[in-house]
Amino acid sequence: PRRPDAAAAPASLASVFLVAPVPLYFLNFFVHGCLAAFVESYLLLFVATEWPLTPNWFLGLLILIAAVFEIPVFLYATRVIDRIGVRPCLVGAQLLFALRCTAYATLARYAKSTHGYLWFVLLEPSHALTFAMMWSAAVEYARRAAPPERQGTAQALVRGAYYYLGVGTGSVIGGRIIRARGYEFLYELGAAAMIAWAA
């Protein structure tokens, strides 16, 4: 006979992660990762290719700008998520990502001057929301969706869905698109696909 004080068995993985709407959210992290790879894997190559006179220090500056602007978002993301919810944060980050890709495509088409790369100084602060807010919301969703004994698994699944599956897949697809159609088309496709998915 079972003892009254026996510890309850931990929830099965299926009972936690295969119950709606959890699979849809993890699919979302995968899709977002695929499209984010167009920026995360190819942005610096895009700048250096389209504007060959871009100095190497400027490419490093773009990374620095993105990282610095992430800091306040990570610091205050929990308050924002508690106030407006996980899903609005995810959708907002996706729509801003689409605008970011649209701006990249526009620069590829019209900013043909030697110093056209300077426009990216104004665009890269948007990384704070397109990544930092999205990632904070993704981590928080996984925390809320899983019981205490499955927290580690939930966070591992988020990271796996976004980075290993999503960004990995998107990097392969993005490379093929660039070879076939170029960077302008890559970012036009990224913008359209993210808007369609967010909708």
PDB file of C-alpha atoms in Angstrom:
ATOM      1  CA  PRO A   1       0.000   0.000   0.000  1.00  0.00           C
ATOM      2  CA  ARG A   2       1.103   3.554  -0.755  1.00  0.00           C
ATOM      3  CA  ARG A   3       2.296   5.569   2.211  1.00  0.00           C
ATOM      4  CA  PRO A   4       0.322   8.794   2.773  1.00  0.00           C
ATOM      5  CA  ASP A   5       3.521  10.840   2.898  1.00  0.00           C
ATOM      6  CA  ALA A   6       4.999   9.356  -0.260  1.00  0.00           C
ATOM      7  CA  ALA A   7       6.263  11.995  -2.639  1.00  0.00           C
ATOM      8  CA  ALA A   8       4.186  12.483  -5.735  1.00  0.00           C
ATOM      9  CA  ALA A   9       5.750  11.225  -8.921  1.00  0.00           C
ATOM     10  CA  PRO A  10       7.072  13.999 -11.177  1.00  0.00           C
ATOM     11  CA  ALA A  11       4.853  14.996 -14.067  1.00  0.00           C
ATOM     12  CA  SER A  12       5.649  13.136 -17.264  1.00  0.00           C
ATOM     13  CA  LEU A  13       7.193  15.038 -20.144  1.00  0.00           C
ATOM     14  CA  ALA A  14       4.165  14.371 -22.323  1.00  0.00           C
ATOM     15  CA  SER A  15       1.757  15.723 -19.724  1.00  0.00           C
ATOM     16  CA  VAL A  16       3.732  18.972 -19.554  1.00  0.00           C
ATOM     17  CA  PHE A  17       5.014  19.670 -23.058  1.00  0.00           C
ATOM     18  CA  LEU A  18       2.462  17.991 -25.329  1.00  0.00           C
ATOM     19  CA  VAL A  19      -0.582  19.756 -23.930  1.00  0.00           C
ATOM     20  CA  ALA A  20      -1.977  22.725 -25.887  1.00  0.00           C
ATOM     21  CA  PRO A  21      -0.854  25.417 -26.314  1.00  0.00           C
ATOM     22  CA  VAL A  22       2.673  24.449 -25.242  1.00  0.00           C
ATOM     23  CA  PRO A  23       3.710  22.745 -28.536  1.00  0.00           C
ATOM     24  CA  LEU A  24       2.579  25.817 -30.495  1.00  0.00           C
ATOM     25  CA  TYR A  25       4.787  28.071 -28.395  1.00  0.00           C
ATOM     26  CA  PHE A  26       7.796  25.837 -28.940  1.00  0.00           C
ATOM     27  CA  LEU A  27       7.027  25.793 -32.663  1.00  0.00           C
ATOM     28  CA  ASN A  28       6.994  29.579 -32.436  1.00  0.00           C
ATOM     29  CA  PHE A  29      10.466  29.590 -30.883  1.00  0.00           C
ATOM     30  CA  PHE A  30      11.683  27.366 -33.718  1.00  0.00           C
ATOM     31  CA  VAL A  31      10.198  29.550 -36.471  1.00  0.00           C
ATOM     32  CA  HIS A  32      11.451  32.724 -34.818  1.00  0.00           C
ATOM     33  CA  GLY A  33      14.914  31.171 -34.583  1.00  0.00           C
ATOM     34  CA  CYS A  34      14.862  30.254 -38.278  1.00  0.00           C
ATOM     35  CA  LEU A  35      14.090  33.828 -39.296  1.00  0.00           C
ATOM     36  CA  ALA A  36      16.340  35.388 -36.668  1.00  0.00           C
ATOM     37  CA  ALA A  37      19.240  33.503 -38.268  1.00  0.00           C
ATOM     38  CA  PHE A  38      18.922  35.826 -41.261  1.00  0.00           C
ATOM     39  CA  VAL A  39      20.163  38.561 -38.929  1.00  0.00           C
ATOM     40  CA  GLU A  40      22.207  36.689 -36.327  1.00  0.00           C
ATOM     41  CA  SER A  41      24.184  34.645 -38.843  1.00  0.00           C
ATOM     42  CA  TYR A  42      24.422  37.022 -41.794  1.00  0.00           C
ATOM     43  CA  LEU A  43      24.150  40.651 -40.683  1.00  0.00           C
ATOM     44  CA  LEU A  44      27.874  41.396 -40.498  1.00  0.00           C
ATOM     45  CA  LEU A  45      28.523  39.560 -43.757  1.00  0.00           C
ATOM     46  CA  PHE A  46      25.677  41.546 -45.333  1.00  0.00           C
ATOM     47  CA  VAL A  47      27.185  44.871 -44.259  1.00  0.00           C
ATOM     48  CA  ALA A  48      30.713  43.926 -45.332  1.00  0.00           C
ATOM     49  CA  THR A  49      29.514  42.593 -48.698  1.00  0.00           C
ATOM     50  CA  GLU A  50      27.147  45.399 -49.661  1.00  0.00           C
ATOM     51  CA  TRP A  51      29.485  48.147 -48.423  1.00  0.00           C
ATOM     52  CA  PRO A  52      33.017  46.821 -49.043  1.00  0.00           C
ATOM     53  CA  LEU A  53      34.691  49.861 -47.461  1.00  0.00           C
ATOM     54  CA  THR A  54      33.128  49.134 -44.074  1.00  0.00           C
ATOM     55  CA  PRO A  55      35.974  49.083 -41.524  1.00  0.00           C
ATOM     56  CA  ASN A  56      36.307  46.037 -39.297  1.00  0.00           C
ATOM     57  CA  TRP A  57      36.014  48.153 -36.165  1.00  0.00           C
ATOM     58  CA  PHE A  58      32.576  49.282 -37.326  1.00  0.00           C
ATOM     59  CA  LEU A  59      31.355  45.688 -37.484  1.00  0.00           C
ATOM     60  CA  GLY A  60      32.511  45.245 -33.895  1.00  0.00           C
ATOM     61  CA  LEU A  61      30.723  48.466 -32.970  1.00  0.00           C
ATOM     62  CA  LEU A  62      27.436  47.081 -34.256  1.00  0.00           C
ATOM     63  CA  ILE A  63      27.777  44.079 -31.949  1.00  0.00           C
ATOM     64  CA  LEU A  64      28.614  46.379 -29.040  1.00  0.00           C
ATOM     65  CA  ILE A  65      25.587  48.590 -29.706  1.00  0.00           C
ATOM     66  CA  ALA A  66      23.263  45.584 -29.800  1.00  0.00           C
ATOM     67  CA  ALA A  67      24.707  44.185 -26.571  1.00  0.00           C
ATOM     68  CA  VAL A  68      24.582  47.485 -24.652  1.00  0.00           C
ATOM     69  CA  PHE A  69      20.961  48.147 -25.568  1.00  0.00           C
ATOM     70  CA  GLU A  70      20.016  44.631 -24.467  1.00  0.00           C
ATOM     71  CA  ILE A  71      21.032  45.327 -20.873  1.00  0.00           C
ATOM     72  CA  PRO A  72      18.104  47.531 -19.763  1.00  0.00           C
ATOM     73  CA  VAL A  73      15.632  45.238 -21.533  1.00  0.00           C
ATOM     74  CA  PHE A  74      16.911  42.189 -19.667  1.00  0.00           C
ATOM     75  CA  LEU A  75      16.829  44.175 -16.407  1.00  0.00           C
ATOM     76  CA  TYR A  76      13.204  45.275 -16.759  1.00  0.00           C
ATOM     77  CA  ALA A  77      11.726  42.550 -18.962  1.00  0.00           C
ATOM     78  CA  THR A  78      10.075  40.744 -16.056  1.00  0.00           C
ATOM     79  CA  ARG A  79       8.113  43.849 -15.092  1.00  0.00           C
ATOM     80  CA  VAL A  80       6.976  44.373 -18.668  1.00  0.00           C
ATOM     81  CA  ILE A  81       5.957  40.725 -19.087  1.00  0.00           C
ATOM     82  CA  ASP A  82       4.040  40.758 -15.800  1.00  0.00           C
ATOM     83  CA  ARG A  83       2.239  43.885 -16.939  1.00  0.00           C
ATOM     84  CA  ILE A  84       1.250  43.021 -20.524  1.00  0.00           C
ATOM     85  CA  GLY A  85       1.812  39.249 -20.776  1.00  0.00           C
ATOM     86  CA  VAL A  86       4.097  36.829 -22.612  1.00  0.00           C
ATOM     87  CA  ARG A  87       2.267  36.680 -25.929  1.00  0.00           C
ATOM     88  CA  PRO A  88       2.129  40.468 -26.547  1.00  0.00           C
ATOM     89  CA  CYS A  89       5.864  40.641 -25.865  1.00  0.00           C
ATOM     90  CA  LEU A  90       6.557  37.847 -28.345  1.00  0.00           C
ATOM     91  CA  VAL A  91       4.309  39.309 -31.039  1.00  0.00           C
ATOM     92  CA  GLY A  92       5.693  42.812 -30.498  1.00  0.00           C
ATOM     93  CA  ALA A  93       9.250  41.529 -30.872  1.00  0.00           C
ATOM     94  CA  GLN A  94       8.290  39.694 -34.053  1.00  0.00           C
ATOM     95  CA  LEU A  95       6.650  42.734 -35.641  1.00  0.00           C
ATOM     96  CA  LEU A  96       9.646  44.895 -34.797  1.00  0.00           C
ATOM     97  CA  PHE A  97      11.901  42.210 -36.269  1.00  0.00           C
ATOM     98  CA  ALA A  98       9.893  42.434 -39.501  1.00  0.00           C
ATOM     99  CA  LEU A  99      10.416  46.205 -39.565  1.00  0.00           C
ATOM    100  CA  ARG A 100      14.122  45.673 -38.951  1.00  0.00           C
ATOM    101  CA  CYS A 101      14.382  43.284 -41.898  1.00  0.00           C
ATOM    102  CA  THR A 102      12.426  45.714 -44.062  1.00  0.00           C
ATOM    103  CA  ALA A 103      14.920  48.439 -43.171  1.00  0.00           C
ATOM    104  CA  TYR A 104      17.823  46.158 -44.122  1.00  0.00           C
ATOM    105  CA  ALA A 105      16.238  45.381 -47.493  1.00  0.00           C
ATOM    106  CA  THR A 106      15.612  49.080 -48.075  1.00  0.00           C
ATOM    107  CA  LEU A 107      19.243  49.913 -47.347  1.00  0.00           C
ATOM    108  CA  ALA A 108      20.407  47.176 -49.699  1.00  0.00           C
ATOM    109  CA  ARG A 109      18.318  48.722 -52.463  1.00  0.00           C
ATOM    110  CA  TYR A 110      18.778  52.457 -51.928  1.00  0.00           C
ATOM    111  CA  ALA A 111      21.771  53.173 -49.663  1.00  0.00           C
ATOM    112  CA  LYS A 112      24.390  52.677 -52.352  1.00  0.00           C
ATOM    113  CA  SER A 113      26.768  55.390 -51.178  1.00  0.00           C
ATOM    114  CA  THR A 114      30.212  54.468 -49.897  1.00  0.00           C
ATOM    115  CA  HIS A 115      29.197  55.219 -46.326  1.00  0.00           C
ATOM    116  CA  GLY A 116      25.724  53.700 -46.468  1.00  0.00           C
ATOM    117  CA  TYR A 117      26.742  51.308 -43.704  1.00  0.00           C
ATOM    118  CA  LEU A 118      26.490  54.146 -41.172  1.00  0.00           C
ATOM    119  CA  TRP A 119      22.703  53.750 -41.145  1.00  0.00           C
ATOM    120  CA  PHE A 120      23.126  50.551 -39.151  1.00  0.00           C
ATOM    121  CA  VAL A 121      24.122  52.574 -36.084  1.00  0.00           C
ATOM    122  CA  LEU A 122      20.498  53.715 -35.937  1.00  0.00           C
ATOM    123  CA  LEU A 123      19.042  50.264 -36.582  1.00  0.00           C
ATOM    124  CA  GLU A 124      20.989  48.032 -34.227  1.00  0.00           C
ATOM    125  CA  PRO A 125      19.468  49.318 -30.957  1.00  0.00           C
ATOM    126  CA  SER A 126      16.289  47.539 -32.131  1.00  0.00           C
ATOM    127  CA  HIS A 127      18.059  44.280 -31.301  1.00  0.00           C
ATOM    128  CA  ALA A 128      17.234  45.044 -27.670  1.00  0.00           C
ATOM    129  CA  LEU A 129      13.581  44.294 -28.356  1.00  0.00           C
ATOM    130  CA  THR A 130      13.757  41.889 -31.283  1.00  0.00           C
ATOM    131  CA  PHE A 131      16.008  39.565 -29.288  1.00  0.00           C
ATOM    132  CA  ALA A 132      16.236  40.509 -25.603  1.00  0.00           C
ATOM    133  CA  MET A 133      12.496  40.994 -25.092  1.00  0.00           C
ATOM    134  CA  MET A 134      11.670  37.916 -27.161  1.00  0.00           C
ATOM    135  CA  TRP A 135      14.152  35.764 -25.252  1.00  0.00           C
ATOM    136  CA  SER A 136      12.970  37.025 -21.874  1.00  0.00           C
ATOM    137  CA  ALA A 137       9.374  36.226 -22.821  1.00  0.00           C
ATOM    138  CA  ALA A 138      10.363  32.774 -24.104  1.00  0.00           C
ATOM    139  CA  VAL A 139      12.210  31.929 -20.891  1.00  0.00           C
ATOM    140  CA  GLU A 140       9.318  33.191 -18.798  1.00  0.00           C
ATOM    141  CA  TYR A 141       6.804  31.158 -20.785  1.00  0.00           C
ATOM    142  CA  ALA A 142       8.837  27.995 -20.251  1.00  0.00           C
ATOM    143  CA  ARG A 143       9.073  28.778 -16.539  1.00  0.00           C
ATOM    144  CA  ARG A 144       5.304  29.175 -16.255  1.00  0.00           C
ATOM    145  CA  ALA A 145       4.479  26.155 -18.399  1.00  0.00           C
ATOM    146  CA  ALA A 146       6.584  23.624 -16.481  1.00  0.00           C
ATOM    147  CA  PRO A 147       6.286  22.406 -12.874  1.00  0.00           C
ATOM    148  CA  PRO A 148       9.322  22.909 -10.600  1.00  0.00           C
ATOM    149  CA  GLU A 149      10.766  19.466 -11.296  1.00  0.00           C
ATOM    150  CA  ARG A 150      10.720  20.124 -15.066  1.00  0.00           C
ATOM    151  CA  GLN A 151      12.192  23.638 -15.114  1.00  0.00           C
ATOM    152  CA  GLY A 152      15.582  22.526 -16.415  1.00  0.00           C
ATOM    153  CA  THR A 153      13.999  20.499 -19.190  1.00  0.00           C
ATOM    154  CA  ALA A 154      11.749  23.400 -20.190  1.00  0.00           C
ATOM    155  CA  GLN A 155      14.638  25.828 -20.483  1.00  0.00           C
ATOM    156  CA  ALA A 156      16.698  23.297 -22.428  1.00  0.00           C
ATOM    157  CA  LEU A 157      13.820  22.813 -24.866  1.00  0.00           C
ATOM    158  CA  VAL A 158      13.478  26.565 -25.397  1.00  0.00           C
ATOM    159  CA  ARG A 159      17.179  26.904 -26.125  1.00  0.00           C
ATOM    160  CA  GLY A 160      17.168  23.823 -28.347  1.00  0.00           C
ATOM    161  CA  ALA A 161      14.102  24.928 -30.320  1.00  0.00           C
ATOM    162  CA  TYR A 162      15.412  28.444 -30.865  1.00  0.00           C
ATOM    163  CA  TYR A 163      19.159  28.055 -31.267  1.00  0.00           C
ATOM    164  CA  TYR A 164      20.027  24.510 -32.258  1.00  0.00           C
ATOM    165  CA  LEU A 165      17.010  23.776 -34.443  1.00  0.00           C
ATOM    166  CA  GLY A 166      15.786  27.243 -35.396  1.00  0.00           C
ATOM    167  CA  VAL A 167      18.961  29.251 -35.941  1.00  0.00           C
ATOM    168  CA  GLY A 168      20.735  26.197 -37.326  1.00  0.00           C
ATOM    169  CA  THR A 169      18.010  25.559 -39.891  1.00  0.00           C
ATOM    170  CA  GLY A 170      17.647  29.231 -40.726  1.00  0.00           C
ATOM    171  CA  SER A 171      21.388  29.593 -41.301  1.00  0.00           C
ATOM    172  CA  VAL A 172      21.347  26.810 -43.879  1.00  0.00           C
ATOM    173  CA  ILE A 173      18.261  28.195 -45.621  1.00  0.00           C
ATOM    174  CA  GLY A 174      19.553  31.761 -45.460  1.00  0.00           C
ATOM    175  CA  GLY A 175      22.830  30.826 -47.112  1.00  0.00           C
ATOM    176  CA  ARG A 176      21.023  29.196 -49.999  1.00  0.00           C
ATOM    177  CA  ILE A 177      18.739  32.220 -50.422  1.00  0.00           C
ATOM    178  CA  ILE A 178      21.695  34.602 -50.488  1.00  0.00           C
ATOM    179  CA  ARG A 179      23.445  32.585 -53.183  1.00  0.00           C
ATOM    180  CA  ALA A 180      20.282  32.400 -55.274  1.00  0.00           C
ATOM    181  CA  ARG A 181      18.673  35.814 -54.755  1.00  0.00           C
ATOM    182  CA  GLY A 182      20.928  38.040 -52.651  1.00  0.00           C
ATOM    183  CA  TYR A 183      20.613  39.873 -49.361  1.00  0.00           C
ATOM    184  CA  GLU A 184      17.806  42.201 -50.368  1.00  0.00           C
ATOM    185  CA  PHE A 185      15.505  39.278 -51.105  1.00  0.00           C
ATOM    186  CA  LEU A 186      16.648  37.507 -47.929  1.00  0.00           C
ATOM    187  CA  TYR A 187      15.485  40.360 -45.731  1.00  0.00           C
ATOM    188  CA  GLU A 188      12.308  40.970 -47.704  1.00  0.00           C
ATOM    189  CA  LEU A 189      11.448  37.313 -47.211  1.00  0.00           C
ATOM    190  CA  GLY A 190      12.371  37.498 -43.529  1.00  0.00           C
ATOM    191  CA  ALA A 191      10.064  40.465 -42.989  1.00  0.00           C
ATOM    192  CA  ALA A 192       7.132  38.924 -44.866  1.00  0.00           C
ATOM    193  CA  ALA A 193       7.513  35.537 -43.210  1.00  0.00           C
ATOM    194  CA  MET A 194       7.699  37.012 -39.704  1.00  0.00           C
ATOM    195  CA  ILE A 195       4.607  39.158 -40.248  1.00  0.00           C
ATOM    196  CA  ALA A 196       2.717  36.157 -41.610  1.00  0.00           C
ATOM    197  CA  TRP A 197       3.761  34.020 -38.655  1.00  0.00           C
ATOM    198  CA  ALA A 198       2.981  36.698 -36.058  1.00  0.00           C
ATOM    199  CA  ALA A 199      -0.468  37.119 -37.525  1.00  0.00           C
TER     200      ALA A 199
END
